[in-house]
Amino acid sequence: MSDLTAFREEARAWVEGNAPEFLRGKASDPNAWAAGGRKASFIYPESRDWLLAAADRGFSVPTWPEQYGGAALSRDEALVLQEEFARLALPMPLTGFGYSMIGPTLLDHGTEAQKAEHLPKIARGEIRWCQGYSEPNAGSDLASLATSAVRDGDFYVINGQKIWTSGADQADWIFMLVRTNPDVKKQRGITFILVDMESPGVEVRPIRLISGASPFCETFFHNVRAPVHQVISEVNSGWTVAKALLGHERTSIGGMGRGGARTSLPDLARDYVGVDDAGRIDDPALRERVTQCEMDAMSYGLTVKRHGDGLEAGHKPGPESSMFKYYGTELNMRREELMLSIRGPQALGWEGEGFEPEELNQTRTWLRSRANSIEGGTSEIQLNIIAKRVLGLPD
Amino acid sequence: MATLVLTAPQDMLARTAAELISKHGGVDRQRKLRDDGDELAYSPEVWAEMADLGWLGIPFAESHGGLGMGMAETVLITEAMGRGLAPEPFVSAVVFGGGLIADAGTAEQRAAWLPQLIDGEKRLAPALLEAGSRYGLDRVETRAQSNGGGWSLSGEKVQVVGGVGADGFLIAARTEGGLTLFLVPAAADGLEVVAQKRVDSRNSAIVRLNGVQVGAGDVLGDVGGGLEPLGRVVDRATVAVCGEMLGVMTEAFERTIDYLKSRSQFGVLIGTFQALKHRAAKMFIEIELCRSTVMAAARALDAGDSDAELQVSNAKARCSDALILVTNEALQMHGGIGMTDEHDIGLFMKRARALEFAFGDAAFHRQRFARLRGF
């Protein structure tokens, strides 16, 4: 405990000394988030300063080993650091798939050479990553993917199409699943490979969603050559790597259920609906929905904490990520629906006059939230996984 | 906030509790007590063994003769009891009744009751409910009139769990200035105990007070100041009930999963049907959430955290909703056999309902949560 106290003092002093004044209070401003990369455009120049300062101290990827650019923090220390960021409502210095997905996957499955090549560049925000999993005909049934990779000397030649590649138009590298053997059970012929997006034959087209412009893209591969040494783990064993990575993705998407530094539901309701003589939200039905939502968020947060405490105490991790993905996303979607109900007709704005900026933002975040139970494995797929792997129900 | 993981001694306690309950027959024992029309509706030998193991002293300070443990341990006992539908009045007699004496009693009152309660020799029954009280602790019609240095109690308490065979009752009565708690021996003149039959077949009684005369020394706590200790101890009893609910829902759920893996229709196991799989997976998640809230509430009470009441209401609301969901679904997934008295799953549903209404249902605790948070 005293170690944590000492670390907290150290972290607090570092944050006070290094966090740009301008970014304090901007934790929930997406313009302040930095995903890095060769094409990085920092909307606020302070985001770049913040990223570089954090990277110098290993705090952009705090739990990674020092030789790969991290600070080798324990889980508890990393939580303390997060709390210190949250105390000043600071944005995380680095976001993105490099930090949250391919980095942890490389730490688990990469060779020493692969880690040395890729991890430090992620830590410093030099390379931004995107994910090539889904295909037009391989959504929930991801293992039926058809993008092919054929060996040619020291290279694989890749042909096919990926979809829902978030940020592909901004990314420098893609981690992707390709079919290297079409003649075996579908899960057994998949390989996990890393590809430079600047390779000849890669083409990216952005996708427009019901919520408007989006980071999603279609990504096409025409005879793209990727070196064999960029295969992670063994050839044809990519499905195992992919599932491990999906665990990281689910935990990260599920994290949205935890609330945090976002709009306070009760405050929003008091503001839009008004209060009665006793100071209560002046609509009993809405008050009940707000209460239920707050209680669900509290219970979910406690469950995430219990799971984390269990890991810390040496319990083996199980398929809990499916539970968190399911509940966290369903909770977030209910919260978005509730915020619409609270704002009423003022939540209908698309753009222009007559609506406050946060009302216009609300319309878009609500529409965007409808994807939460689809992306990263649909809610139905998560329930299938729980039924099979936790409850042992028969196929 | 405290760590939400069992320590090694807590893990051991949970195992020992589970072993004791199943050694005495588990759910079969509850069925037999019901079928025999047993007057006490629980087993004195199980109660005695719980006392021998020290469990009746778990929530009491060592200075009161207890083990000096807390709610974190108490809920492990009640969870094991819930799994086996054990009918012993542990929550009412020990956590609630004994807890009230430990909280509000004088040194003499503690000395007179706690050691014998902890030894299993004397049984206490708190008489909280009246026919019109629902969940309001202050909705009390029973009156206490002061006379000649003592008090005269009149009124009727209902659904006094563990009331049949109790040696003493804790009675909340209206006095000038508010609510006052009284410790009344079962043998007092004018006190009548009538067994009551409830859907869960537990020991339950009507306690009629016809001008029962008690002394000034039988007042528990301050005259007119009963509501405050009552509220504190009811929060502890509520969390203990949540532990029991967790046990009931976990057992009913696991029995249902086993059934899905063994029952065939249309030539396949019914557990292959996605319509059932998804509902089972959702129940699993709900139970996981319940477990977190119960552990958190127990630890918040033990630590005296400022949000303890909030945690208690969060746990009770959640457990109430989940327990009803799980026991209703359990019966539905068992199909017709689940409706027969011969099958055990109905016993879980009956216990569930009694636990749902103990110390406030989900709606009551959501309202309380909203009030505490100022919604």
mmCIF file of C-alpha atoms in Angstrom, chain A residues 266 270 280-281 287-288 291-292 294-296 298-300 302-303 305-306 309-310 313 315 323 326-327 380 383-384 386-387 390-395, chain B residues 1-5 253 257 261 271-272 274 277-278 281-282 284-285 288-289 291-293 295-296 311 313-314 317-318 366-367 369-370 373-375:
data_model
loop_
_atom_site.group_PDB
_atom_site.id
_atom_site.type_symbol
_atom_site.label_atom_id
_atom_site.label_comp_id
_atom_site.label_asym_id
_atom_site.label_seq_id
_atom_site.Cartn_x
_atom_site.Cartn_y
_atom_site.Cartn_z
ATOM 1 C CA PRO A 266 -29.201 12.970 -13.366
ATOM 2 C CA ARG A 270 -32.677 17.944 -13.978
ATOM 3 C CA ARG A 280 -36.464 15.527 -7.665
ATOM 4 C CA ILE A 281 -36.377 14.990 -11.422
ATOM 5 C CA ARG A 287 -36.371 9.331 -12.724
ATOM 6 C CA GLU A 288 -36.842 5.574 -12.446
ATOM 7 C CA THR A 291 -31.928 5.407 -11.352
ATOM 8 C CA GLN A 292 -31.908 1.999 -13.020
ATOM 9 C CA GLU A 294 -27.017 4.508 -12.670
ATOM 10 C CA MET A 295 -27.446 1.324 -10.604
ATOM 11 C CA ASP A 296 -26.601 -0.862 -13.590
ATOM 12 C CA MET A 298 -22.457 0.895 -10.614
ATOM 13 C CA SER A 299 -22.981 -2.879 -10.614
ATOM 14 C CA TYR A 300 -21.104 -3.240 -13.879
ATOM 15 C CA LEU A 302 -18.065 -3.363 -9.438
ATOM 16 C CA THR A 303 -17.988 -6.479 -11.626
ATOM 17 C CA LYS A 305 -13.305 -4.321 -10.490
ATOM 18 C CA ARG A 306 -13.992 -7.776 -9.034
ATOM 19 C CA ASP A 309 -9.043 -7.938 -8.360
ATOM 20 C CA GLY A 310 -9.351 -11.655 -9.151
ATOM 21 C CA ALA A 313 -4.966 -12.339 -6.874
ATOM 22 C CA HIS A 315 -7.238 -16.196 -10.702
ATOM 23 C CA MET A 323 -19.671 -10.771 -20.568
ATOM 24 C CA TYR A 326 -22.174 -7.740 -23.973
ATOM 25 C CA TYR A 327 -23.175 -5.894 -20.839
ATOM 26 C CA GLU A 380 -25.666 -12.628 -29.939
ATOM 27 C CA LEU A 383 -24.046 -14.847 -25.637
ATOM 28 C CA ASN A 384 -23.132 -17.884 -27.766
ATOM 29 C CA ILE A 386 -20.813 -17.584 -22.800
ATOM 30 C CA ALA A 387 -23.266 -20.443 -23.409
ATOM 31 C CA VAL A 390 -18.712 -20.777 -19.586
ATOM 32 C CA LEU A 391 -21.901 -22.800 -19.256
ATOM 33 C CA GLY A 392 -20.790 -25.748 -21.384
ATOM 34 C CA LEU A 393 -24.095 -25.952 -23.246
ATOM 35 C CA PRO A 394 -23.986 -28.368 -26.188
ATOM 36 C CA ASP A 395 -23.645 -27.338 -29.863
ATOM 37 C CA MET B 1 -12.732 0.434 -1.793
ATOM 38 C CA ALA B 2 -11.968 -3.009 -0.462
ATOM 39 C CA THR B 3 -10.753 -5.795 -2.709
ATOM 40 C CA LEU B 4 -13.596 -7.901 -4.133
ATOM 41 C CA VAL B 5 -11.868 -11.257 -3.738
ATOM 42 C CA PHE B 253 -29.442 -21.658 -12.207
ATOM 43 C CA ILE B 257 -28.165 -25.682 -16.791
ATOM 44 C CA LYS B 261 -27.759 -30.681 -20.749
ATOM 45 C CA GLY B 271 -29.504 -27.028 -24.356
ATOM 46 C CA THR B 272 -28.650 -26.861 -28.066
ATOM 47 C CA GLN B 274 -30.303 -20.864 -29.081
ATOM 48 C CA LYS B 277 -28.810 -20.571 -24.596
ATOM 49 C CA HIS B 278 -29.094 -16.815 -24.855
ATOM 50 C CA ALA B 281 -26.115 -16.605 -20.800
ATOM 51 C CA LYS B 282 -27.992 -13.451 -19.753
ATOM 52 C CA PHE B 284 -25.223 -15.918 -15.920
ATOM 53 C CA ILE B 285 -24.294 -12.262 -16.394
ATOM 54 C CA GLU B 288 -22.199 -12.280 -11.806
ATOM 55 C CA LEU B 289 -23.359 -8.685 -11.328
ATOM 56 C CA ARG B 291 -22.205 -11.332 -6.699
ATOM 57 C CA SER B 292 -20.174 -8.143 -7.191
ATOM 58 C CA THR B 293 -22.827 -5.963 -5.555
ATOM 59 C CA MET B 295 -19.486 -8.462 -1.951
ATOM 60 C CA ALA B 296 -19.204 -4.695 -2.300
ATOM 61 C CA GLN B 311 -24.356 -0.155 -1.904
ATOM 62 C CA SER B 313 -29.842 -0.764 -1.850
ATOM 63 C CA ASN B 314 -27.983 -1.429 -5.092
ATOM 64 C CA ALA B 317 -32.571 -4.216 -5.856
ATOM 65 C CA ARG B 318 -30.283 -6.156 -8.165
ATOM 66 C CA ARG B 366 -34.408 1.789 -6.332
ATOM 67 C CA GLN B 367 -36.471 4.542 -4.750
ATOM 68 C CA PHE B 369 -31.095 4.708 -4.056
ATOM 69 C CA ALA B 370 -32.638 7.619 -5.954
ATOM 70 C CA ARG B 373 -28.395 10.232 -4.585
ATOM 71 C CA GLY B 374 -30.804 13.129 -4.773
ATOM 72 C CA PHE B 375 -32.399 12.161 -8.101
#
